[in-house]
Short mmCIF file of C-alpha atoms and ligand atoms in Angstrom, two decimals:
data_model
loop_
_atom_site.label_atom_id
_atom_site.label_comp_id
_atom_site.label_asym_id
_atom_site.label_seq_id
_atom_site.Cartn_x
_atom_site.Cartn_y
_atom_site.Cartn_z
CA UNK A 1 -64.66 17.49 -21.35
CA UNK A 2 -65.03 20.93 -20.31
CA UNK A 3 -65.29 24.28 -22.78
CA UNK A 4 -64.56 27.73 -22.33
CA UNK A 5 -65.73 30.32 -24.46
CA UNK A 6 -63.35 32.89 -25.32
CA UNK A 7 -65.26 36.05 -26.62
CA UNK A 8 -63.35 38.47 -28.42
CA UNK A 9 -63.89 40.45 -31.26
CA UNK A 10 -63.93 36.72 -33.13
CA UNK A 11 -65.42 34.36 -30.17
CA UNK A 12 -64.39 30.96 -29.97
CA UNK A 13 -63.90 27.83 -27.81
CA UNK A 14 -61.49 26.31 -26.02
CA UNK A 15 -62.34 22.40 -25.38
CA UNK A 16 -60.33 20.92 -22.61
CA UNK A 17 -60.52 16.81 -21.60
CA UNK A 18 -58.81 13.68 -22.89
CA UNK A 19 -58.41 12.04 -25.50
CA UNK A 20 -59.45 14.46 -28.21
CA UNK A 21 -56.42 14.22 -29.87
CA UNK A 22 -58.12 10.85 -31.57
CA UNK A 23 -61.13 12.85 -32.03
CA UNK A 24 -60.15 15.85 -33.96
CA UNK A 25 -62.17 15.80 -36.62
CA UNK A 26 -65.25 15.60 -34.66
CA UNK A 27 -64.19 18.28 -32.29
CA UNK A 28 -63.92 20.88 -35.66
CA UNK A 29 -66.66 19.12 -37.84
CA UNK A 30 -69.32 21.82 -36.61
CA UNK A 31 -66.53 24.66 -37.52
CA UNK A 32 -64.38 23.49 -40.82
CA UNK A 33 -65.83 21.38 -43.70
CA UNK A 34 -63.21 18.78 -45.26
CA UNK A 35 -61.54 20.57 -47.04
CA UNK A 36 -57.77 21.14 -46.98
CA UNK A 37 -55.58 21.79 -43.48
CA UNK A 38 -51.94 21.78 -42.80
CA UNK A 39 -50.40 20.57 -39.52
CA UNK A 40 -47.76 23.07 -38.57
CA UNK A 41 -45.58 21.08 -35.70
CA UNK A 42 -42.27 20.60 -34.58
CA UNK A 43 -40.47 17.39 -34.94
CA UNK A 44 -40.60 16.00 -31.39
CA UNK A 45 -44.53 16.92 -31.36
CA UNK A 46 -45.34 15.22 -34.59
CA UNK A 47 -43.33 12.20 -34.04
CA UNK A 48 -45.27 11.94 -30.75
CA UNK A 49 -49.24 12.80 -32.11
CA UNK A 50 -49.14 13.88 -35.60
CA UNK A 51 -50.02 10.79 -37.45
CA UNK A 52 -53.01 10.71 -34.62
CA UNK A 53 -53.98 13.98 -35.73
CA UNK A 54 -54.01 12.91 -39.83
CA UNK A 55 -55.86 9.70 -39.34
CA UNK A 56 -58.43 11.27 -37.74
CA UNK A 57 -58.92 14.23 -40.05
CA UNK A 58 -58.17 12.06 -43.33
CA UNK A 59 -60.65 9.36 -42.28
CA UNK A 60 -63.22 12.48 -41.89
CA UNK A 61 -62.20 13.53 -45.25
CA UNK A 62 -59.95 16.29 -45.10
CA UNK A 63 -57.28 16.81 -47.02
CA UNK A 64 -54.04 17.03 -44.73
CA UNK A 65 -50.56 18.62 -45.12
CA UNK A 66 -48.04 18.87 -42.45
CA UNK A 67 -45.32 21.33 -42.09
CA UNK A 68 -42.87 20.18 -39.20
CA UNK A 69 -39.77 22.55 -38.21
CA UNK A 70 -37.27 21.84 -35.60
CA UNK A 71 -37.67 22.00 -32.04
CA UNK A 72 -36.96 25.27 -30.23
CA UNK A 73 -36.80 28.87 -29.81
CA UNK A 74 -34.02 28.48 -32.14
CA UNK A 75 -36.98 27.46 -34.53
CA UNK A 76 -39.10 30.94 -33.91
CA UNK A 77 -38.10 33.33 -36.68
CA UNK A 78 -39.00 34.68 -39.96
CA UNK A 79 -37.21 31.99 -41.73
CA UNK A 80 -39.15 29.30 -40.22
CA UNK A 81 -42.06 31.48 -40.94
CA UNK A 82 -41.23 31.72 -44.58
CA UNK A 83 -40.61 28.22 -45.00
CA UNK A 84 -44.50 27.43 -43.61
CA UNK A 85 -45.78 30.01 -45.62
CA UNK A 86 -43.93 28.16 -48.48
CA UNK A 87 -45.86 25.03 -47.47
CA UNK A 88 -48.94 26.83 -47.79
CA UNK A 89 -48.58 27.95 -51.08
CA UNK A 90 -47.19 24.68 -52.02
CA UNK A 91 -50.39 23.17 -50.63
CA UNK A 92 -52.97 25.65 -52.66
CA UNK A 93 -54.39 26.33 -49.12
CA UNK A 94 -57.27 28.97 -49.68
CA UNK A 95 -58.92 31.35 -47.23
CA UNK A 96 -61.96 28.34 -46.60
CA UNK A 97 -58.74 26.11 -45.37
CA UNK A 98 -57.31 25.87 -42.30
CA UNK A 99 -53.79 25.52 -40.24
CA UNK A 100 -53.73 23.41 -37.70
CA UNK A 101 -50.83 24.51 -34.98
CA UNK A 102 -50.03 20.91 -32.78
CA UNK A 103 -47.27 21.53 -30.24
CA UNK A 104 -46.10 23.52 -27.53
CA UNK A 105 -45.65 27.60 -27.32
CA UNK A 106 -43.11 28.26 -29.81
CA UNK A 107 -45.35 26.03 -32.78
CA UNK A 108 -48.64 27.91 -31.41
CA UNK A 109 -46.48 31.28 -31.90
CA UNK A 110 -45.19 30.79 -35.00
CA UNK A 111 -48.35 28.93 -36.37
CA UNK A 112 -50.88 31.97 -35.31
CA UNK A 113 -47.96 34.38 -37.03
CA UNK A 114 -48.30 32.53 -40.05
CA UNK A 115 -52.15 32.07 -39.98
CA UNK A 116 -52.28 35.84 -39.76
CA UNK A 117 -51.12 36.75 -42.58
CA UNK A 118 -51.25 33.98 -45.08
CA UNK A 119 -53.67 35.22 -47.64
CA UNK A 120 -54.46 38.25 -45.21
CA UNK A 121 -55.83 35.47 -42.36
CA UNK A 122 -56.25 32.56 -42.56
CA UNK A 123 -58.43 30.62 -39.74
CA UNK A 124 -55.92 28.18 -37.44
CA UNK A 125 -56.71 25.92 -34.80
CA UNK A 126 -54.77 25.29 -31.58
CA UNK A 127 -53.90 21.80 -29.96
CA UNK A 128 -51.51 23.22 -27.51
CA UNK A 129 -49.24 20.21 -25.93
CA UNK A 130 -47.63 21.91 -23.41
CA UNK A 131 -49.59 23.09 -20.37
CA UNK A 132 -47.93 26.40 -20.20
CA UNK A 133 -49.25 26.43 -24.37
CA UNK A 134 -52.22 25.00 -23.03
CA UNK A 135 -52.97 28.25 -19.51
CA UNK A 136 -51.62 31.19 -21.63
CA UNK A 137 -49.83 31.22 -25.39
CA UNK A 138 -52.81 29.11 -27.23
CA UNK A 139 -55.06 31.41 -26.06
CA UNK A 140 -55.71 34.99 -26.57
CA UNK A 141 -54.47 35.28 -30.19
CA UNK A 142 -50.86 36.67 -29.33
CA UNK A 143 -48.95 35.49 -31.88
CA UNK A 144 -45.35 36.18 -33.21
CA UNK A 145 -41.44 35.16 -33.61
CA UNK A 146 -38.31 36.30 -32.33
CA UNK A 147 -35.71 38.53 -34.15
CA UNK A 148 -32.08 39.29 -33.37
CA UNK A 149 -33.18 42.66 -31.24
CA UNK A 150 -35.14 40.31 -28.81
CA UNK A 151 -38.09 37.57 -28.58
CA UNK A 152 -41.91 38.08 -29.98
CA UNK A 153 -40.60 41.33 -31.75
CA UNK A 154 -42.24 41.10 -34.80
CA UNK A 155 -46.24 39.64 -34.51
CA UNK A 156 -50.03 39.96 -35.02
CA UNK A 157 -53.42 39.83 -32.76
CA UNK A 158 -54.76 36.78 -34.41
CA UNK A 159 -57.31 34.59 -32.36
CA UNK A 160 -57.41 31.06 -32.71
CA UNK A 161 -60.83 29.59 -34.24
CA UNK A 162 -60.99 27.21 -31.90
CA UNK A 163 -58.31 25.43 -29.02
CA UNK A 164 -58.58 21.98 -28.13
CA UNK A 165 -56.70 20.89 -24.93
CA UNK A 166 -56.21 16.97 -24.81
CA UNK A 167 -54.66 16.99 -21.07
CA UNK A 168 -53.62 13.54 -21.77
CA UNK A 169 -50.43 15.03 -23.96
CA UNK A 170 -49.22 16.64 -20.57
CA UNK A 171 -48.29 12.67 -19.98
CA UNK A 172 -45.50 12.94 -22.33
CA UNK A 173 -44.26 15.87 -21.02
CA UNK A 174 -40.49 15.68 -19.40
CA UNK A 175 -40.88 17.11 -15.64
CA UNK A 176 -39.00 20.58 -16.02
CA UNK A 177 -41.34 21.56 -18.88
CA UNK A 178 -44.63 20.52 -16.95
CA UNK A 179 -43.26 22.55 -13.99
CA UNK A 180 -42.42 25.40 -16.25
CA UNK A 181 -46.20 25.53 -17.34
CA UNK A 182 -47.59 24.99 -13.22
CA UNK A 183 -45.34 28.32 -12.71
CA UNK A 184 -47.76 30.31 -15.18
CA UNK A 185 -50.57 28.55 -13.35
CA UNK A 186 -49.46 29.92 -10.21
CA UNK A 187 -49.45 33.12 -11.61
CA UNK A 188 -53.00 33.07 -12.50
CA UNK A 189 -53.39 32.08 -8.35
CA UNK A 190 -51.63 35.41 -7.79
CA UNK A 191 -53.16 37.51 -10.01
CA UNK A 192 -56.81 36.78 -9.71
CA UNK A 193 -57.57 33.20 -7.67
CA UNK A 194 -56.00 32.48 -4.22
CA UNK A 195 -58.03 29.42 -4.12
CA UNK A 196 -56.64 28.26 -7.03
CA UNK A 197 -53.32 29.21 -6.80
CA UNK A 198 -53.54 26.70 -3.54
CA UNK A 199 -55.16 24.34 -5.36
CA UNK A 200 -52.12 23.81 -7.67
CA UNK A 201 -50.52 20.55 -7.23
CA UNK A 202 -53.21 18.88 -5.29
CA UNK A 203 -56.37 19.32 -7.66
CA UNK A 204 -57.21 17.42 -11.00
CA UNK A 205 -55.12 19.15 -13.70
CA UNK A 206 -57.93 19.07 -16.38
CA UNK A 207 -59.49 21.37 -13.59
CA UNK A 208 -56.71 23.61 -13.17
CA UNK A 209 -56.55 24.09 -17.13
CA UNK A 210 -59.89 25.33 -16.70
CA UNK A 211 -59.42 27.96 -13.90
CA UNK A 212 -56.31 29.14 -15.39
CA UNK A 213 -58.27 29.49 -19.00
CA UNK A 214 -61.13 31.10 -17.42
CA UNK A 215 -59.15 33.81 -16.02
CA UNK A 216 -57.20 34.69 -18.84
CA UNK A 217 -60.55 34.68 -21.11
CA UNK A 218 -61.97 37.21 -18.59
CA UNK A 219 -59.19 39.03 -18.77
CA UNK A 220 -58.20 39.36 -23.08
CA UNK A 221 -61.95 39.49 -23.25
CA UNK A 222 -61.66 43.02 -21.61
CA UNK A 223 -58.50 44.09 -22.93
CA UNK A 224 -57.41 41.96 -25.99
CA UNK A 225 -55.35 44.32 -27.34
CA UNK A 226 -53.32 44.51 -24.56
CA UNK A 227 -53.44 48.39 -23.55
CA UNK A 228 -54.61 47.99 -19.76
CA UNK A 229 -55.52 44.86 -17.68
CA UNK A 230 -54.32 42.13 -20.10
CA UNK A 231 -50.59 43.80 -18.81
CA UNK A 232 -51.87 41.69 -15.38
CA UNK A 233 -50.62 38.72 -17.27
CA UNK A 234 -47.30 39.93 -17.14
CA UNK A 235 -46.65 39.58 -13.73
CA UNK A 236 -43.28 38.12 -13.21
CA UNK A 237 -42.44 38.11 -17.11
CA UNK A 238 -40.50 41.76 -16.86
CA UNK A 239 -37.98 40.47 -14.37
CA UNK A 240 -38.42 36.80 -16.25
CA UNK A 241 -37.24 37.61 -19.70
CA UNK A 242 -33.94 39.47 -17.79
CA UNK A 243 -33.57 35.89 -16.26
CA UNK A 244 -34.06 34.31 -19.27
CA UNK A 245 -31.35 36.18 -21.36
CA UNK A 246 -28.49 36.61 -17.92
CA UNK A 247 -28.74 32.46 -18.05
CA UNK A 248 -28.57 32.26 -22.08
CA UNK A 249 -31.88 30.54 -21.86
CA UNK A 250 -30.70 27.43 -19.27
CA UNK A 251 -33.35 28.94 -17.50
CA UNK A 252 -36.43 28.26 -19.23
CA UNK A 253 -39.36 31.00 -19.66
CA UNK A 254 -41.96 29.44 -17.33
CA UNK A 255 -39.17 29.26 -14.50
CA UNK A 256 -38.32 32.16 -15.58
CA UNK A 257 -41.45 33.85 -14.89
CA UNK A 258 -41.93 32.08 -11.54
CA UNK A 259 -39.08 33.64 -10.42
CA UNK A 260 -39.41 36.89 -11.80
CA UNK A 261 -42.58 36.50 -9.25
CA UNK A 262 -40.73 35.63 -6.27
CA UNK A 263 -38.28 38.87 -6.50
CA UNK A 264 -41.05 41.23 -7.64
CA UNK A 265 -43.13 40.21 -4.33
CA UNK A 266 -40.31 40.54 -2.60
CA UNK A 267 -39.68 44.21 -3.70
CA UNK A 268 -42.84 44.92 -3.24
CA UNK A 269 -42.97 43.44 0.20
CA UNK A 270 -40.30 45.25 1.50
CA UNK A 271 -41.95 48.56 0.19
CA UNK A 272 -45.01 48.00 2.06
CA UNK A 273 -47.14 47.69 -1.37
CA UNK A 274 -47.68 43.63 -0.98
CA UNK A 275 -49.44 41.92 2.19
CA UNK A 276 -45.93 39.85 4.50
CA UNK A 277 -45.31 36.24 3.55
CA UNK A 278 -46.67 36.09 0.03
CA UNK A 279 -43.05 35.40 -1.10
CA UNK A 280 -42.51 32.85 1.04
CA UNK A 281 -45.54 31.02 -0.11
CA UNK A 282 -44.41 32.07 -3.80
CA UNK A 283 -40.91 30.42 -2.92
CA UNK A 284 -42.75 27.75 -1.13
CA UNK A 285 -44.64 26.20 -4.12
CA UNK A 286 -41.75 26.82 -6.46
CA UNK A 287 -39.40 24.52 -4.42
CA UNK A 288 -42.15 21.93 -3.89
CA UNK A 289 -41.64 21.56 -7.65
CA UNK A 290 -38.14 21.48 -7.43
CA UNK A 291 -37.62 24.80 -8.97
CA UNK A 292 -34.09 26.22 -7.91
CA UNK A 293 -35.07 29.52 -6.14
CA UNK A 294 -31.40 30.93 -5.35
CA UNK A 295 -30.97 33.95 -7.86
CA UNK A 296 -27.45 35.23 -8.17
CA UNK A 297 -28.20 37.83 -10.57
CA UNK A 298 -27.88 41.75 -9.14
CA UNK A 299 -30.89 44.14 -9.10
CA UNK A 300 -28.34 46.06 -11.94
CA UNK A 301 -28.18 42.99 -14.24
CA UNK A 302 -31.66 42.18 -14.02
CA UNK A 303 -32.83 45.89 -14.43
CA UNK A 304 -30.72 46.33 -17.48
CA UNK A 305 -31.77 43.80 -19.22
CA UNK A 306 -35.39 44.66 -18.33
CA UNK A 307 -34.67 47.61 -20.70
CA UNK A 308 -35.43 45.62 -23.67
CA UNK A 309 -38.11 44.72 -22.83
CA UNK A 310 -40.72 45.35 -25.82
CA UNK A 311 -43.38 46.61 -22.89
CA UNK A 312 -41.61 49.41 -22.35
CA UNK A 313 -43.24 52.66 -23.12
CA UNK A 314 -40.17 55.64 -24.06
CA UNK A 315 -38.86 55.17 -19.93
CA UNK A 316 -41.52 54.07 -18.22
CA UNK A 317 -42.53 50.65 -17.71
CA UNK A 318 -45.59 49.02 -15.97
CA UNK A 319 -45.15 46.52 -13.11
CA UNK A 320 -47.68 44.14 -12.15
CA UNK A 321 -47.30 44.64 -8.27
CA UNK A 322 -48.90 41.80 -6.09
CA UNK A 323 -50.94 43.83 -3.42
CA UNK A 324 -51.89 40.38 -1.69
CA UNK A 325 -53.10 36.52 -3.07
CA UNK A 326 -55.22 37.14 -5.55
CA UNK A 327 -54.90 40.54 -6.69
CA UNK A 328 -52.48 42.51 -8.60
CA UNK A 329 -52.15 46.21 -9.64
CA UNK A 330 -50.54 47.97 -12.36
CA UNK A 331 -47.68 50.11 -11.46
CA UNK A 332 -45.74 52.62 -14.38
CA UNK A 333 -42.38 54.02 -13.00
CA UNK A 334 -39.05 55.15 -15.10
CA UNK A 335 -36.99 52.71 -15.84
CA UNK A 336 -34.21 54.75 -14.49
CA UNK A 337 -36.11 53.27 -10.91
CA UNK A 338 -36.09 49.94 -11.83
CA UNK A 339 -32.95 49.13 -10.57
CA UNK A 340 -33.85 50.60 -6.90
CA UNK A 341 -37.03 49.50 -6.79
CA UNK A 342 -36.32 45.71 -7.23
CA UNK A 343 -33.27 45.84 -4.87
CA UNK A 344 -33.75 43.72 -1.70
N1 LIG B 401 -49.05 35.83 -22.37
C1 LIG B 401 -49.58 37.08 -22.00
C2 LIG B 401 -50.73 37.50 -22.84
O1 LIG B 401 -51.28 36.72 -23.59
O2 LIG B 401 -51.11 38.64 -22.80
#
C-alpha cells in the first residue's frame, strides 16, 4: 500500500493498494472512533462491496447505516441529496459521526455535497471505485450535483477526511468505464508528467494511481480553491462537457475529456502555441484503448455549448493550452473567439 498526503487547509490521506476494502475499519481506526457512519452508495456499488464494507466496520464496532440511490448522473441532484440528508437525520448522525461515500464519481459528488452541509460539515470518507473517482473526483474536496441549467452547478469545497483506494475494485469495472478513467490519467501525462503519461497502459496501475494522485495533490495543495493553477486540471474538460451534452451523454465524461484533449492540441498545434505531433500521440493512446477518435461535431456546436460552461468568467474563458508533453499554460480569451480558435 502506498499513501499520499493531501495537505490542504484540512490535510489528509489518501491510501492506495488492495484489498482494503476488507480492511476498512483498520484503515480509519486511527481517525474515527466506533461510533455511528452511513454508507452513501449507489445500487450497483453496494450490491458489489457494501456488505464488505459493513462487516468490517460492524465487527470493529461501529454502528452502520447505508443510504443507496440509483445509478447515474440521473441520480446527481438535490433530490437525491435530500433524500441522504433524510437518512442522516433518520440515523441521529452527529457532527463526531461520519459518511462514508463507496462508489464511483457521481456517489463521491453527491456524498461530499451532502457531508458539507449536514449539520454545517460533517467529516466523510472516500472509497472511490472507479479509477477516474479514484485520479481526480475523490480527491480535492470538489463536491456538488447537477441542476437543470447544467452539471456540478450547485456545490461546496469540502475535503475528504481521508480516501482509501482499493485498486482491486477497478477488477469489476466494465472496459469503457476503466478507459474513461485512463483518459483523465493521460491528462495528468499532459499536464505535468511525460513519463507518466507514457507509462500509461504498460506500468502497474496501483502505480499510476499514485502519480496521477500526486500531481493533483501538488496541484489543489497550491490552489484549492480553484482561482489559478488548479484550472490546469481542466484541460480537455471545456471542449469535453460540449461533447458530452452534443451526444446526450452516449459519450461518457472521461472520453469526453480525452477528446476534448485531442482537438484542443490540435488547435493549438496549428497556431504554433503546442510543440508538432503531440496530437497524434494524444490520438495514438486514445485508439490503443479503443476510444473512437472521429468527432463530427463543428467548431460552432462545440463552441456554443462551451458557453455554459460554469468556468466562464462574464466572456472570457481560460484554456488550458498544451505548450508540449508535460506542460500546460493557462490561456483567457472571449468567448466570442472560441469558435475560431478551435477550428482546424
Ligand atoms: N476535477 C478537477 C478539479 O478537481 O479541480
Amino acid at each position: 500500500m502506498k499513501n499520499i498526503n493531501v495537505k490542504t487547509s484540512k490535510p489528509y490521506e489518501v491510501r492506495v493498494g488492495k484489498g482494503l476494502l476488507e480492511n476498512i475499519a483498520r484503515e480509519i481506526s486511527d481517525l474515527k472512533k466506533p461510533e455511528k457512519c452511513m454508507i452513501i452508495s449507489d445500487d450497483i456499488v453496494f450490491s458489489l462491496y457494501g456488505e464488505r464494507v459493513k462487516k468490517s466496520l460492524t465487527e470493529a464496532g461501529y454502528t452502520v447505516y447505508e443510504a443507496v440511490f440509483p445509478h447515474g448522473e440521473e441520480s446527481k441532484n438535490m433530490e437525491t441529496a435530500l433524500s441522504l440528508l433524510t437518512a442522516c437525520f433518520e440515523a441521529g448522525l452527529t457532527r463526531s459521526d461520519f459518511i462514508i461515500a463507496l462508489g464511483g464519481g457521481i456517489v463521491g459528488d453527491v456524498c461530499g455535497f451532502v457531508s458539507s452541509i449536514y449539520l454545517r460539515g460533517i467529516d466523510f470518507i472516500q472509497i472511490p471505485t472507479t479509477l477516474l473517482a479514484a485520479i481526480d473526483s475523490s480527491v480535492g474536496g470538489k463536491t456538488g450535483v447537477n441542476t437543470d441549467y447544467g452539471k456540478n452547478l450547485i456545490g461546496a469545497f469540502h475535503q475528504p477526511v481521508r480516501v482509501l483506494c482499493d485498486t482491486d475494485t477497478f477488477n469489476t469495472l466494465p472496459y469503457d468505464i476503466y478507459t474513461a478513467g485512463i483518459c483523465e490519467a493521460l491528462k495528468y501525462g499532459v499536464i505535468r508528467d511525460g513519463d507518466l503519461f507514457y507509462a500509461i497502459g504498460n506500468g502497474d496501475i496501483e502505480d499510476i494511481v499514485c502519480r496521477c494522485v500526486q500531481i493533483k495533490a501538488d496541484i489543489v495543495e497550491n490552489d484549492e480553491f480553484d482561482h489559478g493553477e488548479r484550472q490546469l486540471l481542466n484541460f480537455g474538460h471545456t471542449l469535453g462537457h460540449s461533447i458530452e451534452a452534443l451526444s446526450n451523454f452516449e459519450i461518457s465524461h472521461g472520453h469526453a475529456v480525452g477528446l476534448g484533449m485531442l482537438i484542443m492540441t490540435r488547435a493549438c498545434e496549428n497556431r504554433g502555441l503546442c510543440e508538432k505531433g503531440i496530437s497524434n500521440e494524444i490520438e495514438k493512446a486514445l485508439k490503443s484503448f479503443e476510444i473512437d477518435t472521429d468527432i463530427s461535431y463543428t467548431a460552432k456546436e462545440l463552441a456554443s455549448f462551451a458557453m455554459s460552461d460554469k468556468k466562464r468568467k462574464g466572456n472570457k474563458i481560460t484554456l488550458v493550452i498544451p505548450e508540449k508533453m508535460g506542460k500546460c499554460v493557462l490561456h483567457t480569451i472571449s468567448t466570442d473567439n472560441l469558435e475560431e480558435f478551435i477550428s482546424l
